[in-house]
Amino acid sequence: METAMHEMTIWGLVSDASILVKIVMLILVLASMVSWYLILWRSNVLSRLEKQNKQFQQLFRQTTDMTTLPAAKTDVTLHKAIPAIFQTGWQEDEKYQHIGTMAQDEKVENIERAMLVNIGEQEAELEKGLSVLATIGSVSPYIGLFGTVWGIMNSFIGLSQVEQATLNTVAPGIAEALIATAIGLFAAIPAVIAYNQLSKRAGAISTLYYHFGNEFITRLQRVMHRAPLAKAA
């Protein structure tokens, strides 16, 4: 009786599963571990970006002279968040200040293009790991289902060799097979939820990048239009 109870525990069923079902379970456990790693990693990255964006945007709007901003002073190339977008636009503006023959509209277009390139690169960074999460969320249930189907098939093959099929002979095989589906759902559900949430946050950050780019260009145009007036005065 104790042996039967041991076999009907989760660990007992896993240990008694066929090699293929065990491989399926192992794949799903590894997928779940990868999923949680990506969830924690990307959540941390997005939180830091959101904090940096908020701080710099507040500083940008409060500062009347853009030359005083830290991103305008540093010679170190910034790669992330709004400060990097600002630095790209600022450096492009400084580059074209020495070209007197270029029209202001042309300068603005070139600056805008450079900023769009930077935003595009940062969008690619925002989407890192999300495709893997989406894959785990969509594929894991099917992998688990494959393990379940295989386990049930083996159970019925075993039953065909028994003269009298009872619940005691059927239940362990069915329960063993269903564990694979349960593990598949355990891997998939957090991955799908996290993918939706992280995609939403990444999309919001991406939108903020474009809004800041427009805000920077608008402010830069005002500075450009004031410069000739100041010289004339």
JSON list of C-alpha atoms in Angstrom, two decimals:
[
{"chain": "A", "resi": 1, "resn": "MET", "atom": "CA", "xyz": [0.00, 0.00, 0.00]},
{"chain": "A", "resi": 2, "resn": "GLU", "atom": "CA", "xyz": [2.83, 2.40, 0.90]},
{"chain": "A", "resi": 3, "resn": "THR", "atom": "CA", "xyz": [4.53, 1.58, -2.40]},
{"chain": "A", "resi": 4, "resn": "ALA", "atom": "CA", "xyz": [1.35, 2.35, -4.31]},
{"chain": "A", "resi": 5, "resn": "MET", "atom": "CA", "xyz": [0.95, 5.66, -2.46]},
{"chain": "A", "resi": 6, "resn": "HIS", "atom": "CA", "xyz": [4.57, 6.54, -3.20]},
{"chain": "A", "resi": 7, "resn": "GLU", "atom": "CA", "xyz": [4.07, 5.83, -6.87]},
{"chain": "A", "resi": 8, "resn": "MET", "atom": "CA", "xyz": [1.00, 8.08, -6.96]},
{"chain": "A", "resi": 9, "resn": "THR", "atom": "CA", "xyz": [2.91, 11.09, -5.64]},
{"chain": "A", "resi": 10, "resn": "ILE", "atom": "CA", "xyz": [4.16, 13.65, -8.14]},
{"chain": "A", "resi": 11, "resn": "TRP", "atom": "CA", "xyz": [7.80, 12.71, -7.64]},
{"chain": "A", "resi": 12, "resn": "GLY", "atom": "CA", "xyz": [6.97, 9.04, -7.87]},
{"chain": "A", "resi": 13, "resn": "LEU", "atom": "CA", "xyz": [5.11, 9.55, -11.14]},
{"chain": "A", "resi": 14, "resn": "VAL", "atom": "CA", "xyz": [7.94, 11.65, -12.56]},
{"chain": "A", "resi": 15, "resn": "SER", "atom": "CA", "xyz": [10.54, 9.05, -11.64]},
{"chain": "A", "resi": 16, "resn": "ASP", "atom": "CA", "xyz": [8.43, 6.29, -13.20]},
{"chain": "A", "resi": 17, "resn": "ALA", "atom": "CA", "xyz": [7.78, 8.22, -16.42]},
{"chain": "A", "resi": 18, "resn": "SER", "atom": "CA", "xyz": [9.23, 7.04, -19.71]},
{"chain": "A", "resi": 19, "resn": "ILE", "atom": "CA", "xyz": [12.50, 8.50, -20.95]},
{"chain": "A", "resi": 20, "resn": "LEU", "atom": "CA", "xyz": [10.80, 10.62, -23.61]},
{"chain": "A", "resi": 21, "resn": "VAL", "atom": "CA", "xyz": [8.32, 12.09, -21.13]},
{"chain": "A", "resi": 22, "resn": "LYS", "atom": "CA", "xyz": [11.19, 12.85, -18.74]},
{"chain": "A", "resi": 23, "resn": "ILE", "atom": "CA", "xyz": [13.02, 14.65, -21.55]},
{"chain": "A", "resi": 24, "resn": "VAL", "atom": "CA", "xyz": [9.87, 16.67, -22.27]},
{"chain": "A", "resi": 25, "resn": "MET", "atom": "CA", "xyz": [9.58, 17.58, -18.58]},
{"chain": "A", "resi": 26, "resn": "LEU", "atom": "CA", "xyz": [13.24, 18.58, -18.45]},
{"chain": "A", "resi": 27, "resn": "ILE", "atom": "CA", "xyz": [12.84, 20.81, -21.52]},
{"chain": "A", "resi": 28, "resn": "LEU", "atom": "CA", "xyz": [9.83, 22.50, -19.93]},
{"chain": "A", "resi": 29, "resn": "VAL", "atom": "CA", "xyz": [11.61, 23.03, -16.62]},
{"chain": "A", "resi": 30, "resn": "LEU", "atom": "CA", "xyz": [14.56, 24.60, -18.44]},
{"chain": "A", "resi": 31, "resn": "ALA", "atom": "CA", "xyz": [12.16, 26.76, -20.46]},
{"chain": "A", "resi": 32, "resn": "SER", "atom": "CA", "xyz": [10.53, 27.92, -17.23]},
{"chain": "A", "resi": 33, "resn": "MET", "atom": "CA", "xyz": [13.92, 28.82, -15.74]},
{"chain": "A", "resi": 34, "resn": "VAL", "atom": "CA", "xyz": [14.88, 30.77, -18.86]},
{"chain": "A", "resi": 35, "resn": "SER", "atom": "CA", "xyz": [11.51, 32.50, -18.78]},
{"chain": "A", "resi": 36, "resn": "TRP", "atom": "CA", "xyz": [11.91, 33.65, -15.18]},
{"chain": "A", "resi": 37, "resn": "TYR", "atom": "CA", "xyz": [15.45, 34.82, -15.85]},
{"chain": "A", "resi": 38, "resn": "LEU", "atom": "CA", "xyz": [14.23, 36.94, -18.77]},
{"chain": "A", "resi": 39, "resn": "ILE", "atom": "CA", "xyz": [11.31, 38.27, -16.74]},
{"chain": "A", "resi": 40, "resn": "LEU", "atom": "CA", "xyz": [13.54, 39.45, -13.90]},
{"chain": "A", "resi": 41, "resn": "TRP", "atom": "CA", "xyz": [16.26, 40.76, -16.22]},
{"chain": "A", "resi": 42, "resn": "ARG", "atom": "CA", "xyz": [14.00, 42.73, -18.54]},
{"chain": "A", "resi": 43, "resn": "SER", "atom": "CA", "xyz": [11.89, 44.06, -15.67]},
{"chain": "A", "resi": 44, "resn": "ASN", "atom": "CA", "xyz": [15.04, 45.42, -14.04]},
{"chain": "A", "resi": 45, "resn": "VAL", "atom": "CA", "xyz": [16.30, 46.93, -17.30]},
{"chain": "A", "resi": 46, "resn": "LEU", "atom": "CA", "xyz": [12.98, 48.63, -18.08]},
{"chain": "A", "resi": 47, "resn": "SER", "atom": "CA", "xyz": [12.68, 49.96, -14.53]},
{"chain": "A", "resi": 48, "resn": "ARG", "atom": "CA", "xyz": [16.11, 51.58, -14.79]},
{"chain": "A", "resi": 49, "resn": "LEU", "atom": "CA", "xyz": [15.28, 53.07, -18.19]},
{"chain": "A", "resi": 50, "resn": "GLU", "atom": "CA", "xyz": [11.99, 54.46, -16.92]},
{"chain": "A", "resi": 51, "resn": "LYS", "atom": "CA", "xyz": [13.79, 56.07, -13.99]},
{"chain": "A", "resi": 52, "resn": "GLN", "atom": "CA", "xyz": [16.51, 57.58, -16.20]},
{"chain": "A", "resi": 53, "resn": "ASN", "atom": "CA", "xyz": [13.96, 58.88, -18.70]},
{"chain": "A", "resi": 54, "resn": "LYS", "atom": "CA", "xyz": [11.85, 60.52, -16.02]},
{"chain": "A", "resi": 55, "resn": "GLN", "atom": "CA", "xyz": [14.83, 62.21, -14.37]},
{"chain": "A", "resi": 56, "resn": "PHE", "atom": "CA", "xyz": [16.33, 63.53, -17.60]},
{"chain": "A", "resi": 57, "resn": "GLN", "atom": "CA", "xyz": [13.01, 64.67, -19.02]},
{"chain": "A", "resi": 58, "resn": "GLN", "atom": "CA", "xyz": [12.29, 66.69, -15.89]},
{"chain": "A", "resi": 59, "resn": "LEU", "atom": "CA", "xyz": [15.77, 68.21, -16.02]},
{"chain": "A", "resi": 60, "resn": "PHE", "atom": "CA", "xyz": [15.42, 68.98, -19.73]},
{"chain": "A", "resi": 61, "resn": "ARG", "atom": "CA", "xyz": [12.14, 70.81, -19.25]},
{"chain": "A", "resi": 62, "resn": "GLN", "atom": "CA", "xyz": [13.37, 72.76, -16.24]},
{"chain": "A", "resi": 63, "resn": "THR", "atom": "CA", "xyz": [16.60, 73.89, -17.92]},
{"chain": "A", "resi": 64, "resn": "THR", "atom": "CA", "xyz": [16.51, 76.94, -20.16]},
{"chain": "A", "resi": 65, "resn": "ASP", "atom": "CA", "xyz": [20.08, 76.49, -21.43]},
{"chain": "A", "resi": 66, "resn": "MET", "atom": "CA", "xyz": [20.61, 73.05, -22.95]},
{"chain": "A", "resi": 67, "resn": "THR", "atom": "CA", "xyz": [24.40, 73.45, -22.80]},
{"chain": "A", "resi": 68, "resn": "THR", "atom": "CA", "xyz": [24.22, 72.99, -19.02]},
{"chain": "A", "resi": 69, "resn": "LEU", "atom": "CA", "xyz": [22.74, 69.50, -19.29]},
{"chain": "A", "resi": 70, "resn": "PRO", "atom": "CA", "xyz": [25.15, 66.69, -18.30]},
{"chain": "A", "resi": 71, "resn": "ALA", "atom": "CA", "xyz": [24.56, 64.83, -21.58]},
{"chain": "A", "resi": 72, "resn": "ALA", "atom": "CA", "xyz": [25.71, 67.92, -23.50]},
{"chain": "A", "resi": 73, "resn": "LYS", "atom": "CA", "xyz": [28.92, 68.30, -21.50]},
{"chain": "A", "resi": 74, "resn": "THR", "atom": "CA", "xyz": [30.22, 64.74, -21.42]},
{"chain": "A", "resi": 75, "resn": "ASP", "atom": "CA", "xyz": [32.54, 63.38, -24.10]},
{"chain": "A", "resi": 76, "resn": "VAL", "atom": "CA", "xyz": [31.52, 59.82, -23.23]},
{"chain": "A", "resi": 77, "resn": "THR", "atom": "CA", "xyz": [29.08, 58.34, -25.74]},
{"chain": "A", "resi": 78, "resn": "LEU", "atom": "CA", "xyz": [25.78, 57.48, -24.10]},
{"chain": "A", "resi": 79, "resn": "HIS", "atom": "CA", "xyz": [23.94, 54.42, -25.37]},
{"chain": "A", "resi": 80, "resn": "LYS", "atom": "CA", "xyz": [20.67, 54.19, -23.46]},
{"chain": "A", "resi": 81, "resn": "ALA", "atom": "CA", "xyz": [17.53, 56.11, -22.61]},
{"chain": "A", "resi": 82, "resn": "ILE", "atom": "CA", "xyz": [16.61, 59.71, -23.41]},
{"chain": "A", "resi": 83, "resn": "PRO", "atom": "CA", "xyz": [20.06, 61.12, -22.50]},
{"chain": "A", "resi": 84, "resn": "ALA", "atom": "CA", "xyz": [21.54, 59.14, -25.42]},
{"chain": "A", "resi": 85, "resn": "ILE", "atom": "CA", "xyz": [18.91, 60.52, -27.81]},
{"chain": "A", "resi": 86, "resn": "PHE", "atom": "CA", "xyz": [19.58, 64.04, -26.60]},
{"chain": "A", "resi": 87, "resn": "GLN", "atom": "CA", "xyz": [23.33, 63.58, -26.96]},
{"chain": "A", "resi": 88, "resn": "THR", "atom": "CA", "xyz": [22.91, 62.35, -30.54]},
{"chain": "A", "resi": 89, "resn": "GLY", "atom": "CA", "xyz": [20.85, 65.38, -31.49]},
{"chain": "A", "resi": 90, "resn": "TRP", "atom": "CA", "xyz": [23.12, 67.77, -29.61]},
{"chain": "A", "resi": 91, "resn": "GLN", "atom": "CA", "xyz": [26.29, 66.46, -31.23]},
{"chain": "A", "resi": 92, "resn": "GLU", "atom": "CA", "xyz": [24.71, 66.61, -34.67]},
{"chain": "A", "resi": 93, "resn": "ASP", "atom": "CA", "xyz": [23.69, 70.21, -34.03]},
{"chain": "A", "resi": 94, "resn": "GLU", "atom": "CA", "xyz": [27.22, 71.14, -32.97]},
{"chain": "A", "resi": 95, "resn": "LYS", "atom": "CA", "xyz": [28.58, 69.47, -36.10]},
{"chain": "A", "resi": 96, "resn": "TYR", "atom": "CA", "xyz": [26.38, 71.58, -38.40]},
{"chain": "A", "resi": 97, "resn": "GLN", "atom": "CA", "xyz": [26.97, 74.85, -36.56]},
{"chain": "A", "resi": 98, "resn": "HIS", "atom": "CA", "xyz": [30.29, 75.16, -38.38]},
{"chain": "A", "resi": 99, "resn": "ILE", "atom": "CA", "xyz": [28.63, 74.74, -41.78]},
{"chain": "A", "resi": 100, "resn": "GLY", "atom": "CA", "xyz": [27.29, 78.18, -42.51]},
{"chain": "A", "resi": 101, "resn": "THR", "atom": "CA", "xyz": [26.07, 77.45, -46.03]},
{"chain": "A", "resi": 102, "resn": "MET", "atom": "CA", "xyz": [23.57, 74.80, -44.93]},
{"chain": "A", "resi": 103, "resn": "ALA", "atom": "CA", "xyz": [19.97, 75.92, -44.55]},
{"chain": "A", "resi": 104, "resn": "GLN", "atom": "CA", "xyz": [18.36, 75.59, -41.13]},
{"chain": "A", "resi": 105, "resn": "ASP", "atom": "CA", "xyz": [15.64, 73.26, -42.39]},
{"chain": "A", "resi": 106, "resn": "GLU", "atom": "CA", "xyz": [18.27, 70.95, -43.85]},
{"chain": "A", "resi": 107, "resn": "LYS", "atom": "CA", "xyz": [20.18, 70.96, -40.56]},
{"chain": "A", "resi": 108, "resn": "VAL", "atom": "CA", "xyz": [17.03, 70.08, -38.65]},
{"chain": "A", "resi": 109, "resn": "GLU", "atom": "CA", "xyz": [16.25, 67.23, -41.03]},
{"chain": "A", "resi": 110, "resn": "ASN", "atom": "CA", "xyz": [19.75, 65.78, -40.64]},
{"chain": "A", "resi": 111, "resn": "ILE", "atom": "CA", "xyz": [19.57, 66.08, -36.85]},
{"chain": "A", "resi": 112, "resn": "GLU", "atom": "CA", "xyz": [16.16, 64.43, -36.85]},
{"chain": "A", "resi": 113, "resn": "ARG", "atom": "CA", "xyz": [17.41, 61.55, -38.99]},
{"chain": "A", "resi": 114, "resn": "ALA", "atom": "CA", "xyz": [20.35, 60.96, -36.65]},
{"chain": "A", "resi": 115, "resn": "MET", "atom": "CA", "xyz": [18.02, 60.90, -33.66]},
{"chain": "A", "resi": 116, "resn": "LEU", "atom": "CA", "xyz": [15.67, 58.47, -35.41]},
{"chain": "A", "resi": 117, "resn": "VAL", "atom": "CA", "xyz": [18.59, 56.11, -36.02]},
{"chain": "A", "resi": 118, "resn": "ASN", "atom": "CA", "xyz": [19.44, 56.25, -32.32]},
{"chain": "A", "resi": 119, "resn": "ILE", "atom": "CA", "xyz": [15.81, 55.66, -31.36]},
{"chain": "A", "resi": 120, "resn": "GLY", "atom": "CA", "xyz": [15.66, 52.67, -33.72]},
{"chain": "A", "resi": 121, "resn": "GLU", "atom": "CA", "xyz": [18.73, 51.15, -32.08]},
{"chain": "A", "resi": 122, "resn": "GLN", "atom": "CA", "xyz": [17.22, 51.65, -28.65]},
{"chain": "A", "resi": 123, "resn": "GLU", "atom": "CA", "xyz": [13.94, 50.10, -29.75]},
{"chain": "A", "resi": 124, "resn": "ALA", "atom": "CA", "xyz": [15.87, 46.97, -30.70]},
{"chain": "A", "resi": 125, "resn": "GLU", "atom": "CA", "xyz": [17.39, 46.97, -27.21]},
{"chain": "A", "resi": 126, "resn": "LEU", "atom": "CA", "xyz": [13.94, 47.32, -25.64]},
{"chain": "A", "resi": 127, "resn": "GLU", "atom": "CA", "xyz": [12.72, 44.21, -27.45]},
{"chain": "A", "resi": 128, "resn": "LYS", "atom": "CA", "xyz": [15.59, 41.99, -26.33]},
{"chain": "A", "resi": 129, "resn": "GLY", "atom": "CA", "xyz": [14.37, 38.72, -24.84]},
{"chain": "A", "resi": 130, "resn": "LEU", "atom": "CA", "xyz": [10.71, 39.38, -25.60]},
{"chain": "A", "resi": 131, "resn": "SER", "atom": "CA", "xyz": [10.64, 37.07, -28.61]},
{"chain": "A", "resi": 132, "resn": "VAL", "atom": "CA", "xyz": [12.03, 34.25, -26.45]},
{"chain": "A", "resi": 133, "resn": "LEU", "atom": "CA", "xyz": [9.32, 34.87, -23.86]},
{"chain": "A", "resi": 134, "resn": "ALA", "atom": "CA", "xyz": [6.68, 34.81, -26.57]},
{"chain": "A", "resi": 135, "resn": "THR", "atom": "CA", "xyz": [8.08, 31.55, -27.93]},
{"chain": "A", "resi": 136, "resn": "ILE", "atom": "CA", "xyz": [8.11, 29.91, -24.51]},
{"chain": "A", "resi": 137, "resn": "GLY", "atom": "CA", "xyz": [4.58, 31.10, -23.82]},
{"chain": "A", "resi": 138, "resn": "SER", "atom": "CA", "xyz": [3.20, 29.78, -27.09]},
{"chain": "A", "resi": 139, "resn": "VAL", "atom": "CA", "xyz": [5.18, 26.55, -27.49]},
{"chain": "A", "resi": 140, "resn": "SER", "atom": "CA", "xyz": [5.37, 25.18, -23.93]},
{"chain": "A", "resi": 141, "resn": "PRO", "atom": "CA", "xyz": [1.73, 23.98, -23.75]},
{"chain": "A", "resi": 142, "resn": "TYR", "atom": "CA", "xyz": [2.19, 22.06, -26.99]},
{"chain": "A", "resi": 143, "resn": "ILE", "atom": "CA", "xyz": [5.41, 20.46, -25.79]},
{"chain": "A", "resi": 144, "resn": "GLY", "atom": "CA", "xyz": [3.61, 19.45, -22.60]},
{"chain": "A", "resi": 145, "resn": "LEU", "atom": "CA", "xyz": [0.70, 18.14, -24.63]},
{"chain": "A", "resi": 146, "resn": "PHE", "atom": "CA", "xyz": [3.09, 16.06, -26.71]},
{"chain": "A", "resi": 147, "resn": "GLY", "atom": "CA", "xyz": [4.45, 14.49, -23.52]},
{"chain": "A", "resi": 148, "resn": "THR", "atom": "CA", "xyz": [0.91, 13.83, -22.33]},
{"chain": "A", "resi": 149, "resn": "VAL", "atom": "CA", "xyz": [-0.17, 12.21, -25.59]},
{"chain": "A", "resi": 150, "resn": "TRP", "atom": "CA", "xyz": [2.94, 10.05, -25.60]},
{"chain": "A", "resi": 151, "resn": "GLY", "atom": "CA", "xyz": [2.39, 9.02, -21.99]},
{"chain": "A", "resi": 152, "resn": "ILE", "atom": "CA", "xyz": [-1.28, 8.16, -22.55]},
{"chain": "A", "resi": 153, "resn": "MET", "atom": "CA", "xyz": [-0.35, 6.20, -25.66]},
{"chain": "A", "resi": 154, "resn": "ASN", "atom": "CA", "xyz": [2.15, 4.17, -23.65]},
{"chain": "A", "resi": 155, "resn": "SER", "atom": "CA", "xyz": [-0.47, 3.64, -20.95]},
{"chain": "A", "resi": 156, "resn": "PHE", "atom": "CA", "xyz": [-2.94, 2.18, -23.44]},
{"chain": "A", "resi": 157, "resn": "ILE", "atom": "CA", "xyz": [-0.23, 0.00, -24.94]},
{"chain": "A", "resi": 158, "resn": "GLY", "atom": "CA", "xyz": [0.45, -1.30, -21.44]},
{"chain": "A", "resi": 159, "resn": "LEU", "atom": "CA", "xyz": [-3.26, -1.88, -20.82]},
{"chain": "A", "resi": 160, "resn": "SER", "atom": "CA", "xyz": [-3.50, -3.99, -23.94]},
{"chain": "A", "resi": 161, "resn": "GLN", "atom": "CA", "xyz": [-1.18, -6.49, -22.28]},
{"chain": "A", "resi": 162, "resn": "VAL", "atom": "CA", "xyz": [-3.32, -6.73, -19.13]},
{"chain": "A", "resi": 163, "resn": "GLU", "atom": "CA", "xyz": [-6.23, -9.16, -18.95]},
{"chain": "A", "resi": 164, "resn": "GLN", "atom": "CA", "xyz": [-8.37, -6.98, -16.69]},
{"chain": "A", "resi": 165, "resn": "ALA", "atom": "CA", "xyz": [-8.02, -3.19, -16.67]},
{"chain": "A", "resi": 166, "resn": "THR", "atom": "CA", "xyz": [-8.86, -1.49, -13.38]},
{"chain": "A", "resi": 167, "resn": "LEU", "atom": "CA", "xyz": [-8.58, 2.05, -12.07]},
{"chain": "A", "resi": 168, "resn": "ASN", "atom": "CA", "xyz": [-5.38, 1.12, -10.26]},
{"chain": "A", "resi": 169, "resn": "THR", "atom": "CA", "xyz": [-3.76, 0.11, -13.53]},
{"chain": "A", "resi": 170, "resn": "VAL", "atom": "CA", "xyz": [-5.07, 3.05, -15.56]},
{"chain": "A", "resi": 171, "resn": "ALA", "atom": "CA", "xyz": [-4.68, 5.95, -13.10]},
{"chain": "A", "resi": 172, "resn": "PRO", "atom": "CA", "xyz": [-0.87, 6.00, -12.69]},
{"chain": "A", "resi": 173, "resn": "GLY", "atom": "CA", "xyz": [-0.21, 6.13, -16.43]},
{"chain": "A", "resi": 174, "resn": "ILE", "atom": "CA", "xyz": [-2.78, 8.86, -17.04]},
{"chain": "A", "resi": 175, "resn": "ALA", "atom": "CA", "xyz": [-1.56, 10.92, -14.06]},
{"chain": "A", "resi": 176, "resn": "GLU", "atom": "CA", "xyz": [2.03, 10.54, -15.20]},
{"chain": "A", "resi": 177, "resn": "ALA", "atom": "CA", "xyz": [1.12, 11.77, -18.66]},
{"chain": "A", "resi": 178, "resn": "LEU", "atom": "CA", "xyz": [-0.83, 14.78, -17.37]},
{"chain": "A", "resi": 179, "resn": "ILE", "atom": "CA", "xyz": [2.15, 16.04, -15.37]},
{"chain": "A", "resi": 180, "resn": "ALA", "atom": "CA", "xyz": [3.82, 17.04, -18.63]},
{"chain": "A", "resi": 181, "resn": "THR", "atom": "CA", "xyz": [0.86, 19.25, -19.54]},
{"chain": "A", "resi": 182, "resn": "ALA", "atom": "CA", "xyz": [0.85, 20.77, -16.06]},
{"chain": "A", "resi": 183, "resn": "ILE", "atom": "CA", "xyz": [4.55, 21.66, -16.32]},
{"chain": "A", "resi": 184, "resn": "GLY", "atom": "CA", "xyz": [3.94, 23.09, -19.79]},
{"chain": "A", "resi": 185, "resn": "LEU", "atom": "CA", "xyz": [1.23, 25.37, -18.45]},
{"chain": "A", "resi": 186, "resn": "PHE", "atom": "CA", "xyz": [3.43, 26.31, -15.50]},
{"chain": "A", "resi": 187, "resn": "ALA", "atom": "CA", "xyz": [6.10, 27.45, -17.95]},
{"chain": "A", "resi": 188, "resn": "ALA", "atom": "CA", "xyz": [3.72, 29.13, -20.39]},
{"chain": "A", "resi": 189, "resn": "ILE", "atom": "CA", "xyz": [1.38, 31.17, -18.17]},
{"chain": "A", "resi": 190, "resn": "PRO", "atom": "CA", "xyz": [4.02, 33.40, -16.50]},
{"chain": "A", "resi": 191, "resn": "ALA", "atom": "CA", "xyz": [5.79, 33.83, -19.84]},
{"chain": "A", "resi": 192, "resn": "VAL", "atom": "CA", "xyz": [2.63, 35.03, -21.59]},
{"chain": "A", "resi": 193, "resn": "ILE", "atom": "CA", "xyz": [1.67, 37.40, -18.77]},
{"chain": "A", "resi": 194, "resn": "ALA", "atom": "CA", "xyz": [5.20, 38.80, -18.55]},
{"chain": "A", "resi": 195, "resn": "TYR", "atom": "CA", "xyz": [5.46, 39.17, -22.32]},
{"chain": "A", "resi": 196, "resn": "ASN", "atom": "CA", "xyz": [2.29, 41.25, -22.45]},
{"chain": "A", "resi": 197, "resn": "GLN", "atom": "CA", "xyz": [3.36, 43.45, -19.56]},
{"chain": "A", "resi": 198, "resn": "LEU", "atom": "CA", "xyz": [6.94, 43.92, -20.73]},
{"chain": "A", "resi": 199, "resn": "SER", "atom": "CA", "xyz": [5.81, 44.62, -24.30]},
{"chain": "A", "resi": 200, "resn": "LYS", "atom": "CA", "xyz": [3.43, 47.26, -23.00]},
{"chain": "A", "resi": 201, "resn": "ARG", "atom": "CA", "xyz": [6.18, 48.92, -20.96]},
{"chain": "A", "resi": 202, "resn": "ALA", "atom": "CA", "xyz": [8.67, 48.73, -23.84]},
{"chain": "A", "resi": 203, "resn": "GLY", "atom": "CA", "xyz": [6.09, 50.27, -26.17]},
{"chain": "A", "resi": 204, "resn": "ALA", "atom": "CA", "xyz": [5.46, 53.12, -23.73]},
{"chain": "A", "resi": 205, "resn": "ILE", "atom": "CA", "xyz": [9.20, 53.82, -23.48]},
{"chain": "A", "resi": 206, "resn": "SER", "atom": "CA", "xyz": [9.53, 53.74, -27.27]},
{"chain": "A", "resi": 207, "resn": "THR", "atom": "CA", "xyz": [6.68, 56.23, -27.62]},
{"chain": "A", "resi": 208, "resn": "LEU", "atom": "CA", "xyz": [8.36, 58.45, -25.05]},
{"chain": "A", "resi": 209, "resn": "TYR", "atom": "CA", "xyz": [11.55, 58.41, -27.13]},
{"chain": "A", "resi": 210, "resn": "TYR", "atom": "CA", "xyz": [9.70, 59.72, -30.18]},
{"chain": "A", "resi": 211, "resn": "HIS", "atom": "CA", "xyz": [7.90, 62.35, -28.13]},
{"chain": "A", "resi": 212, "resn": "PHE", "atom": "CA", "xyz": [11.18, 63.54, -26.66]},
{"chain": "A", "resi": 213, "resn": "GLY", "atom": "CA", "xyz": [12.73, 63.66, -30.13]},
{"chain": "A", "resi": 214, "resn": "ASN", "atom": "CA", "xyz": [9.93, 65.93, -31.31]},
{"chain": "A", "resi": 215, "resn": "GLU", "atom": "CA", "xyz": [10.27, 68.05, -28.18]},
{"chain": "A", "resi": 216, "resn": "PHE", "atom": "CA", "xyz": [14.02, 68.42, -28.71]},
{"chain": "A", "resi": 217, "resn": "ILE", "atom": "CA", "xyz": [13.62, 69.35, -32.39]},
{"chain": "A", "resi": 218, "resn": "THR", "atom": "CA", "xyz": [10.96, 71.94, -31.54]},
{"chain": "A", "resi": 219, "resn": "ARG", "atom": "CA", "xyz": [13.16, 73.50, -28.90]},
{"chain": "A", "resi": 220, "resn": "LEU", "atom": "CA", "xyz": [16.18, 73.44, -31.21]},
{"chain": "A", "resi": 221, "resn": "GLN", "atom": "CA", "xyz": [14.23, 75.20, -33.94]},
{"chain": "A", "resi": 222, "resn": "ARG", "atom": "CA", "xyz": [13.28, 77.96, -31.51]},
{"chain": "A", "resi": 223, "resn": "VAL", "atom": "CA", "xyz": [16.95, 78.41, -30.63]},
{"chain": "A", "resi": 224, "resn": "MET", "atom": "CA", "xyz": [17.91, 78.51, -34.32]},
{"chain": "A", "resi": 225, "resn": "HIS", "atom": "CA", "xyz": [15.28, 81.14, -35.11]},
{"chain": "A", "resi": 226, "resn": "ARG", "atom": "CA", "xyz": [16.33, 83.30, -32.17]},
{"chain": "A", "resi": 227, "resn": "ALA", "atom": "CA", "xyz": [20.02, 83.22, -33.13]},
{"chain": "A", "resi": 228, "resn": "PRO", "atom": "CA", "xyz": [19.73, 85.44, -36.27]},
{"chain": "A", "resi": 229, "resn": "LEU", "atom": "CA", "xyz": [17.54, 87.89, -34.37]},
{"chain": "A", "resi": 230, "resn": "ALA", "atom": "CA", "xyz": [20.12, 88.14, -31.59]},
{"chain": "A", "resi": 231, "resn": "LYS", "atom": "CA", "xyz": [22.90, 88.81, -34.12]},
{"chain": "A", "resi": 232, "resn": "ALA", "atom": "CA", "xyz": [20.82, 91.47, -35.86]},
{"chain": "A", "resi": 233, "resn": "ALA", "atom": "CA", "xyz": [20.15, 93.21, -32.57]}
]
